[in-house]
mmCIF file of N, CA and C in Angstrom:
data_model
loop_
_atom_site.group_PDB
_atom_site.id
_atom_site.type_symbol
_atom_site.label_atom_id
_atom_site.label_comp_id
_atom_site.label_asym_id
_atom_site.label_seq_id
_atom_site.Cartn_x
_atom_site.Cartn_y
_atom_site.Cartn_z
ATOM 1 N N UNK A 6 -3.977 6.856 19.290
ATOM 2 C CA UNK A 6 -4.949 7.129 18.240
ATOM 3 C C UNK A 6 -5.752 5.860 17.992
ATOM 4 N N UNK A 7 -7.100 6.409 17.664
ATOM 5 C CA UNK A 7 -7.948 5.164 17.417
ATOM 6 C C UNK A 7 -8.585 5.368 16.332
ATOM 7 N N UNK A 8 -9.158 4.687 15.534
ATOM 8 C CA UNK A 8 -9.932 4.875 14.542
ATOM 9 C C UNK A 8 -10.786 3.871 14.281
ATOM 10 N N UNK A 9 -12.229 4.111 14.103
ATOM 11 C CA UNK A 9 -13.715 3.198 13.340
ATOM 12 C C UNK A 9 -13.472 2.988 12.300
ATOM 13 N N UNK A 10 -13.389 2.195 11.678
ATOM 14 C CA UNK A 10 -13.999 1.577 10.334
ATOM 15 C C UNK A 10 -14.822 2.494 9.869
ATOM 16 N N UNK A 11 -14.615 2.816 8.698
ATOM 17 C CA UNK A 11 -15.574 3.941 7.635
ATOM 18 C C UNK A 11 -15.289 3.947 6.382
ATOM 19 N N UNK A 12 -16.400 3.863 5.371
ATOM 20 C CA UNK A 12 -15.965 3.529 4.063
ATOM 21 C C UNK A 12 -15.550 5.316 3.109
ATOM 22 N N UNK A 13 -15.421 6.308 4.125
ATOM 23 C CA UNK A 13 -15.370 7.203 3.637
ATOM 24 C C UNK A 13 -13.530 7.810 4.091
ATOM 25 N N UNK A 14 -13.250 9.143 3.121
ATOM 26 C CA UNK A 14 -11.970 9.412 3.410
ATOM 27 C C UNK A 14 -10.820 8.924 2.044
ATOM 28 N N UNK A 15 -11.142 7.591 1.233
ATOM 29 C CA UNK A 15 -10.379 6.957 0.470
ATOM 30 C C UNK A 15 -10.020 8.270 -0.458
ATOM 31 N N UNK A 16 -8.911 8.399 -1.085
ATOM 32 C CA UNK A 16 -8.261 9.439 -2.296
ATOM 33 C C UNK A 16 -7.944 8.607 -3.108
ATOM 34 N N UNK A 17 -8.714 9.082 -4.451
ATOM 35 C CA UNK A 17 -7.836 7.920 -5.575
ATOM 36 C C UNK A 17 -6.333 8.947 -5.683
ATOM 37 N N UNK A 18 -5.405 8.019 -5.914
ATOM 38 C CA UNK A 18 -4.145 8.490 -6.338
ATOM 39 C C UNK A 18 -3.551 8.360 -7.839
ATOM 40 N N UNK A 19 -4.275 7.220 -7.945
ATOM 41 C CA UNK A 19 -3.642 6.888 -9.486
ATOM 42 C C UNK A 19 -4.700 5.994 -10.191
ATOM 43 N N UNK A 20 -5.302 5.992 -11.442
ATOM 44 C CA UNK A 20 -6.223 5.314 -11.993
ATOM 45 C C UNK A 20 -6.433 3.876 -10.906
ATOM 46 N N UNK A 21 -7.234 3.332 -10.678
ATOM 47 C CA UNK A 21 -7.767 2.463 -10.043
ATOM 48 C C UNK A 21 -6.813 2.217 -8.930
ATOM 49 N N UNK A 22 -5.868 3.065 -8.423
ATOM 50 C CA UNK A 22 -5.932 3.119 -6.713
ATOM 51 C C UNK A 22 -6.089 3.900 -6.421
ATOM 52 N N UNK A 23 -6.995 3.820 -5.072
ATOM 53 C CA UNK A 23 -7.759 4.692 -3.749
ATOM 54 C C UNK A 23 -6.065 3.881 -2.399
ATOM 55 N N UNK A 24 -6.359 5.213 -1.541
ATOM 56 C CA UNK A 24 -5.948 4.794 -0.290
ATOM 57 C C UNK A 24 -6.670 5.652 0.507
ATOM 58 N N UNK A 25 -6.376 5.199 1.810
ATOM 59 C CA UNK A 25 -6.900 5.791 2.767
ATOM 60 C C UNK A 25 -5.562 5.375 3.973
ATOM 61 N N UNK A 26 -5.334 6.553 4.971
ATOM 62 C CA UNK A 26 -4.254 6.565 6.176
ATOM 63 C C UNK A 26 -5.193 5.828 7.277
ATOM 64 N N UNK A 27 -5.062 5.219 8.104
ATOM 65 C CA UNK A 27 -5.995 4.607 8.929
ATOM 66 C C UNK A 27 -6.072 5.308 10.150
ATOM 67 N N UNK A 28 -3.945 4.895 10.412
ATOM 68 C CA UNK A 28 -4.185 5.663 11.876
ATOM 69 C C UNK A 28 -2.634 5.736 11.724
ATOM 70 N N UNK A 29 -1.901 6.741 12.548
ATOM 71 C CA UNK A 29 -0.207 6.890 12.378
ATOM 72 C C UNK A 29 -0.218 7.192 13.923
ATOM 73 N N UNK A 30 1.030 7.138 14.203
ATOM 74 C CA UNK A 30 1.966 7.781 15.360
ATOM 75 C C UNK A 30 3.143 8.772 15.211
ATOM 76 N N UNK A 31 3.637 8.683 16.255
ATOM 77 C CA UNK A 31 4.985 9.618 15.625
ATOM 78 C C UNK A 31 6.246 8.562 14.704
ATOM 79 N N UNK A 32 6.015 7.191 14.702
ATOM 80 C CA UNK A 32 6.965 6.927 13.890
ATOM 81 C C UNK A 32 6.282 5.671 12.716
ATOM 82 N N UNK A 33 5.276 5.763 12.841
ATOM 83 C CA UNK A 33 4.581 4.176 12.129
ATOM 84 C C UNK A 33 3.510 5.142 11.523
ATOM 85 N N UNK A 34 3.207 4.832 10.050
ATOM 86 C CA UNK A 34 1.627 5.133 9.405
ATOM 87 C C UNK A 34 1.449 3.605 8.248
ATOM 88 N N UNK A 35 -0.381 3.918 9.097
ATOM 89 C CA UNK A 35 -0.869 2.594 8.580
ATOM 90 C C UNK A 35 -1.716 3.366 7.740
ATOM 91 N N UNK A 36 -1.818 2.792 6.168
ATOM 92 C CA UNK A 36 -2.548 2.790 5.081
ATOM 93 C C UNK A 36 -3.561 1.226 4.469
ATOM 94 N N UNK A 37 -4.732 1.834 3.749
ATOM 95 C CA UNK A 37 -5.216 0.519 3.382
ATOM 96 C C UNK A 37 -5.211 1.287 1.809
ATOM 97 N N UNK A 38 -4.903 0.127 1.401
ATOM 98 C CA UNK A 38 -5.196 0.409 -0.522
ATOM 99 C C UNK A 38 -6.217 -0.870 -0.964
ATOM 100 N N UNK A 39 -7.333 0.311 -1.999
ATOM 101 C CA UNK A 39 -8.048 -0.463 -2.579
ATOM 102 C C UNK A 39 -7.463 -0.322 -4.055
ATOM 103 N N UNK A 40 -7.162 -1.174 -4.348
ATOM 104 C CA UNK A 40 -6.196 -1.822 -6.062
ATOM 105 C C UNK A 40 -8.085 -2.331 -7.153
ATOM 106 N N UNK A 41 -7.713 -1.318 -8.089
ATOM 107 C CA UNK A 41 -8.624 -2.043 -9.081
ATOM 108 C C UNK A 41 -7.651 -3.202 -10.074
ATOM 109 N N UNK A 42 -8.652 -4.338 -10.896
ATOM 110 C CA UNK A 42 -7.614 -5.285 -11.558
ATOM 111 C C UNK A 42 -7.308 -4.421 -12.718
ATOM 112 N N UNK A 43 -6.133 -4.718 -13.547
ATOM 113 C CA UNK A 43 -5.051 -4.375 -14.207
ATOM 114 C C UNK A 43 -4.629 -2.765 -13.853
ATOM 115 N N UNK A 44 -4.864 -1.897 -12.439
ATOM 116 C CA UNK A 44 -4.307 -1.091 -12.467
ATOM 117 C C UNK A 44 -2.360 -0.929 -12.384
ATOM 118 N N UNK A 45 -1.626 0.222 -12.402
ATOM 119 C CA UNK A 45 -0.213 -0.422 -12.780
ATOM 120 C C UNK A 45 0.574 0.800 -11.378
ATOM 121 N N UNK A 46 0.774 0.266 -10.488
ATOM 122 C CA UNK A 46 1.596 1.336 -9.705
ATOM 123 C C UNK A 46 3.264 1.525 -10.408
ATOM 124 N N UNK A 47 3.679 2.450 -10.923
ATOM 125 C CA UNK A 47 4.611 2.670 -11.576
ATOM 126 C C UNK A 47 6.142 2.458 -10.362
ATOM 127 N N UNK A 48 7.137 2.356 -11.025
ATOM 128 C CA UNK A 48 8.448 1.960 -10.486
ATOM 129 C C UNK A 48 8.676 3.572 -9.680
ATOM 130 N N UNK A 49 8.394 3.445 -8.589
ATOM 131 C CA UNK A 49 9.175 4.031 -7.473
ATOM 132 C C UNK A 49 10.300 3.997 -6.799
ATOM 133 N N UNK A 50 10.472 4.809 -6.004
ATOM 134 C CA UNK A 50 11.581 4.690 -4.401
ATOM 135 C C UNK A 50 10.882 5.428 -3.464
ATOM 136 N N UNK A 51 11.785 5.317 -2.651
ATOM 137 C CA UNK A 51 11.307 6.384 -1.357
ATOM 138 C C UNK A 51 11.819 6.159 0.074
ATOM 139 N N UNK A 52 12.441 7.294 0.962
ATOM 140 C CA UNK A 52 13.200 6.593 1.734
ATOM 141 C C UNK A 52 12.915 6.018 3.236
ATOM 142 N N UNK A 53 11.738 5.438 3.052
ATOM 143 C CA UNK A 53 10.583 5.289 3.627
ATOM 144 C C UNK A 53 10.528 3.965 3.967
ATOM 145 N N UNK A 54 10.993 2.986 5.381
ATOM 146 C CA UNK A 54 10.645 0.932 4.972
ATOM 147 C C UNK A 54 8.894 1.175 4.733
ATOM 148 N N UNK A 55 8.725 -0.033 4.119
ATOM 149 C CA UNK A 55 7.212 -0.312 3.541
ATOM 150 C C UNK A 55 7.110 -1.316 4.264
ATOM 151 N N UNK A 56 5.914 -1.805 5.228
ATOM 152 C CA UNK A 56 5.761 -3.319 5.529
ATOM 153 C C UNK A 56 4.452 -3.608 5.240
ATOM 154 N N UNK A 57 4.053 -5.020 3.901
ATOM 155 C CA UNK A 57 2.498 -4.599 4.083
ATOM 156 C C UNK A 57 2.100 -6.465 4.093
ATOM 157 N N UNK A 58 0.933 -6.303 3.900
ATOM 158 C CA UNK A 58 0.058 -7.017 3.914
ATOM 159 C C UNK A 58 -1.231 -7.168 2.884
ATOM 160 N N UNK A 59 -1.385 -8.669 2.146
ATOM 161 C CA UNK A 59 -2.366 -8.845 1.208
ATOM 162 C C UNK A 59 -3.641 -9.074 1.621
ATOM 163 N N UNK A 60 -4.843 -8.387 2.071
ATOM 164 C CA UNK A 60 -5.632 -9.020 2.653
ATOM 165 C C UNK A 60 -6.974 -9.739 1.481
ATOM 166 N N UNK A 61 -6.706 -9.297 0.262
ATOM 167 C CA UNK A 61 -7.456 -9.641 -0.975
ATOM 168 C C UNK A 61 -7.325 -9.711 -1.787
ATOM 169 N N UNK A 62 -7.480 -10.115 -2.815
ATOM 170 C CA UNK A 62 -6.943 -10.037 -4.476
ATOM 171 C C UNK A 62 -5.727 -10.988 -4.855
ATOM 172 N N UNK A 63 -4.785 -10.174 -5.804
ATOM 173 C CA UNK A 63 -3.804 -10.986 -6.073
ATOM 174 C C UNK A 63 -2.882 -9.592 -6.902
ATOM 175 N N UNK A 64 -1.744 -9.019 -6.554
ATOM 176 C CA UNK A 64 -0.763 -8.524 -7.368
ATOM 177 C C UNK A 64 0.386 -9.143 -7.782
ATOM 178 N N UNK A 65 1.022 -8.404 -8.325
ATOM 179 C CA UNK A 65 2.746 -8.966 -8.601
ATOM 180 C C UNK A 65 3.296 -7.671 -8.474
ATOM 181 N N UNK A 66 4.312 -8.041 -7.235
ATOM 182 C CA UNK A 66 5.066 -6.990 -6.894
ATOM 183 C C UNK A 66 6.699 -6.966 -7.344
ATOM 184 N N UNK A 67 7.237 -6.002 -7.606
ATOM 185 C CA UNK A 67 8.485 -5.926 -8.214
ATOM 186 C C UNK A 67 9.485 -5.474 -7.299
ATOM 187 N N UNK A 68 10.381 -5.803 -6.259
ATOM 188 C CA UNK A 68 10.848 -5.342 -5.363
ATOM 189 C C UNK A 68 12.722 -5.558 -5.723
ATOM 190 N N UNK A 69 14.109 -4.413 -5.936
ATOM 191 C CA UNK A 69 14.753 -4.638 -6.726
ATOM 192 C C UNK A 69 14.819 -5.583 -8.078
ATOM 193 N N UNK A 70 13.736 -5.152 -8.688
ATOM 194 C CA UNK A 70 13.704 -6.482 -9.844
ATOM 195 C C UNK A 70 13.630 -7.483 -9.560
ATOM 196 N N UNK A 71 13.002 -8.197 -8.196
ATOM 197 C CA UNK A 71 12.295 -9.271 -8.167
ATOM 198 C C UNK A 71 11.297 -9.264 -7.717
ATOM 199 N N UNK A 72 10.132 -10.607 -8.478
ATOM 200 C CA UNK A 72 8.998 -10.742 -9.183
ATOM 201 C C UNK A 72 8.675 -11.480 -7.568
ATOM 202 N N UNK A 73 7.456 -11.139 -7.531
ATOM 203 C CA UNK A 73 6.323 -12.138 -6.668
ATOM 204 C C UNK A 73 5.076 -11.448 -6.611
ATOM 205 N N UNK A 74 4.653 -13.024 -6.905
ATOM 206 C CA UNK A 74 3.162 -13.077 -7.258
ATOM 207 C C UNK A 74 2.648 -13.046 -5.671
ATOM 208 N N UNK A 75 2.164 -11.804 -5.549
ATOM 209 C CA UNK A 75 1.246 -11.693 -4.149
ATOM 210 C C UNK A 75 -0.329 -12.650 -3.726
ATOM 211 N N UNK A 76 -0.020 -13.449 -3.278
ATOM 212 C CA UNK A 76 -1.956 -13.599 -2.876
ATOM 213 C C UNK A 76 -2.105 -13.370 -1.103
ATOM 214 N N UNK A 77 -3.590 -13.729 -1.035
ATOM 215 C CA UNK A 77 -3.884 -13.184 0.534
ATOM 216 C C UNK A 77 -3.271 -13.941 1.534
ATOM 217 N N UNK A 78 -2.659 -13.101 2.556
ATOM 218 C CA UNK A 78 -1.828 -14.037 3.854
ATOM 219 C C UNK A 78 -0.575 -13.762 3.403
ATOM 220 N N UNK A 79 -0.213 -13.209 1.897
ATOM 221 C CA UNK A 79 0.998 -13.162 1.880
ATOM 222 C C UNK A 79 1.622 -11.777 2.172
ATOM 223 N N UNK A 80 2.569 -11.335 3.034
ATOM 224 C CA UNK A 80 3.381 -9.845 3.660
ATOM 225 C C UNK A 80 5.154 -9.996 2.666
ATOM 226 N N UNK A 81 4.994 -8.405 2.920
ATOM 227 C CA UNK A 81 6.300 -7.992 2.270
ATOM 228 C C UNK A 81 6.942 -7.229 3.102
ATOM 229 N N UNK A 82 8.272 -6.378 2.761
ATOM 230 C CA UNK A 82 8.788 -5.599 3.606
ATOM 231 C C UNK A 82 9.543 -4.664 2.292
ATOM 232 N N UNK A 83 10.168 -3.740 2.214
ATOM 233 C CA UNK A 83 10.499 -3.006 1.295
ATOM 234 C C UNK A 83 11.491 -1.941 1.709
ATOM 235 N N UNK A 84 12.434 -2.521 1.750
ATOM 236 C CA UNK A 84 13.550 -1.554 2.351
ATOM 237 C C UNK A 84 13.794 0.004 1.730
ATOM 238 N N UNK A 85 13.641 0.776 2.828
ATOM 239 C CA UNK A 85 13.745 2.510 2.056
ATOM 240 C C UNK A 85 14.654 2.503 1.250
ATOM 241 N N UNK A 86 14.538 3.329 0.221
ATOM 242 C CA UNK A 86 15.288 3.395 -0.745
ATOM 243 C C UNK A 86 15.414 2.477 -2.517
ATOM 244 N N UNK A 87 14.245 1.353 -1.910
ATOM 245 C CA UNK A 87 14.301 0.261 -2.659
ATOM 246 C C UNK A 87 13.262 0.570 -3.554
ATOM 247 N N UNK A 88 13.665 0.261 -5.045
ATOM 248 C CA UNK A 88 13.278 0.838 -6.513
ATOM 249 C C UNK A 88 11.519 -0.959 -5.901
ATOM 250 N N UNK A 89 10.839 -0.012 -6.662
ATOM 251 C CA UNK A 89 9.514 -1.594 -6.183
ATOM 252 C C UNK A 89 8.277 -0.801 -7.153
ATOM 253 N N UNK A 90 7.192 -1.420 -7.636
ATOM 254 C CA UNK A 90 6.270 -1.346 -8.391
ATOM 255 C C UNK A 90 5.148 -2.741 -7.920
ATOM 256 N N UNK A 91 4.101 -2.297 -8.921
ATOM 257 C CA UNK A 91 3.093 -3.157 -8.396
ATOM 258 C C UNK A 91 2.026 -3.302 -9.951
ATOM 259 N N UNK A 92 2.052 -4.419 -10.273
ATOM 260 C CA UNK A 92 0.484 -4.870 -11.111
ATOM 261 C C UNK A 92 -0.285 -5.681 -10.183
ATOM 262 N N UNK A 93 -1.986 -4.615 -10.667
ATOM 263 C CA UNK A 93 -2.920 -5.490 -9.778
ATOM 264 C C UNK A 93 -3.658 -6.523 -10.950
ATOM 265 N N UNK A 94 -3.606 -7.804 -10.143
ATOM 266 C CA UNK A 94 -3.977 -9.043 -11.008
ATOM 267 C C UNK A 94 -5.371 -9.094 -11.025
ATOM 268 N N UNK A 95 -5.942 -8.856 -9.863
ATOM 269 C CA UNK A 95 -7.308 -9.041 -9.467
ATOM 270 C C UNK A 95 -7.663 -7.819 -8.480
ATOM 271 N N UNK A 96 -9.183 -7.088 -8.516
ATOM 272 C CA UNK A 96 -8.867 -6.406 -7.366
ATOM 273 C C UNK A 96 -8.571 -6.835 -6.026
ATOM 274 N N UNK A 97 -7.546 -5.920 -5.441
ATOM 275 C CA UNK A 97 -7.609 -6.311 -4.233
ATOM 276 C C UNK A 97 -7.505 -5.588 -3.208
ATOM 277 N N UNK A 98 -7.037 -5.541 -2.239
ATOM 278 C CA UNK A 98 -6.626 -4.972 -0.823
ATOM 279 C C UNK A 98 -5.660 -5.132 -0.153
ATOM 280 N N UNK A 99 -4.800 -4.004 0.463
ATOM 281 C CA UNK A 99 -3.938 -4.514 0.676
ATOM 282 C C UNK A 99 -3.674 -3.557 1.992
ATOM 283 N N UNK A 100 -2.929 -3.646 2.802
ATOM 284 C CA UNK A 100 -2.488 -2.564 4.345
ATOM 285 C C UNK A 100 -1.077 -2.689 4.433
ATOM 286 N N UNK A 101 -0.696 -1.310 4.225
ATOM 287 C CA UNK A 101 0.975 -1.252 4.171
ATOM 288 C C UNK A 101 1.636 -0.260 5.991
ATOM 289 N N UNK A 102 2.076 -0.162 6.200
ATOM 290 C CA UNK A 102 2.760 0.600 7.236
ATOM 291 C C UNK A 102 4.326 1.227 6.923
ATOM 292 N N UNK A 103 4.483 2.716 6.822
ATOM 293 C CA UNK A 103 5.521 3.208 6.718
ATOM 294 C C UNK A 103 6.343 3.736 7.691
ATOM 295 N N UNK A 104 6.779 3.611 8.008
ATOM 296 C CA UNK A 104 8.359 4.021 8.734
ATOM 297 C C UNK A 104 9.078 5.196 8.376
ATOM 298 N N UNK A 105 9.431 6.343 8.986
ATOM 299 C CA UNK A 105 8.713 6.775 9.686
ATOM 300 C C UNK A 105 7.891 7.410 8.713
ATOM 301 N N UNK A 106 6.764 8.452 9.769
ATOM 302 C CA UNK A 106 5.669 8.699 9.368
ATOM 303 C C UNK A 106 6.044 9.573 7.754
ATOM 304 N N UNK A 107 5.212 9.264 6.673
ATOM 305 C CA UNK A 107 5.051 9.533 5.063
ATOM 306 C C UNK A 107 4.391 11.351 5.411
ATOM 307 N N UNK A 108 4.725 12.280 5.472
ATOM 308 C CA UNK A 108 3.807 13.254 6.031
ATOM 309 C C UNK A 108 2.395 13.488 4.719
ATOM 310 N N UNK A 109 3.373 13.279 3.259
ATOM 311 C CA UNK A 109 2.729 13.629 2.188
ATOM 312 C C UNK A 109 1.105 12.444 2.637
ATOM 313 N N UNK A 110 1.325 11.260 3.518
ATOM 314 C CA UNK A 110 -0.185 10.538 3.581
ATOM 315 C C UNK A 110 -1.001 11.146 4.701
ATOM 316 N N UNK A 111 -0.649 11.633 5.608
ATOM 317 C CA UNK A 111 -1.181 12.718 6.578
ATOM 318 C C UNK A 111 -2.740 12.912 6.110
ATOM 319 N N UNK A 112 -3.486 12.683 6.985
ATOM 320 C CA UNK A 112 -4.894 13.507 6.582
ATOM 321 C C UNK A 112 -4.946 14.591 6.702
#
């Protein structure tokens, strides 16, 4: 699978986040999130690894109840099952990849 760059496709999901699926396989899906500042991704799970990447902005991510202050260049990993949340500090951007494929992000 390949995919162009296009500013179209994004779904807001939750007050000031949009995502968009980029491109998946049968076991990897890549997402980009656009984060508005002070939006609040609420305390989740899911049994799903998360691996992402900051490419803008600045959040603070909550991953088992620990705190880090995200900026750009900085990657996470998020083991399935693992309770994690997110405040956006600044807007930003960010590209996560799930394990295996999330079907609910499916285009």
């Amino acid at each position: 699978m390949f995919e162009k760059r296009s500013n179209e496709g994004y779904q807001q999901v939750l007050p000031g986040i949009r995502q968009k699926t980029l491109v998946h396989g049968e076991k990897t899906l890549m997402v980009e999130f656009l984060l508005e500042k002070a939006a609040l991704l609420p305390l989740h799970s899911h049994p799903h690894e998360q691996t992402g990447y900051l490419v803008s902005g600045r959040i603070r991510l909550s991953i088992d109840g620990n705190k880090h202050e995200v900026l750009p260049g900085d990657s996470w990993c998020i083991a399935g099952g693992a309770q994690h949340n997110a405040e956006i500090l600044e807007d930003s951007v960010a590209i996560e990849v799930f394990s295996p494929v999330r079907e609910d992000y499916l285009p």
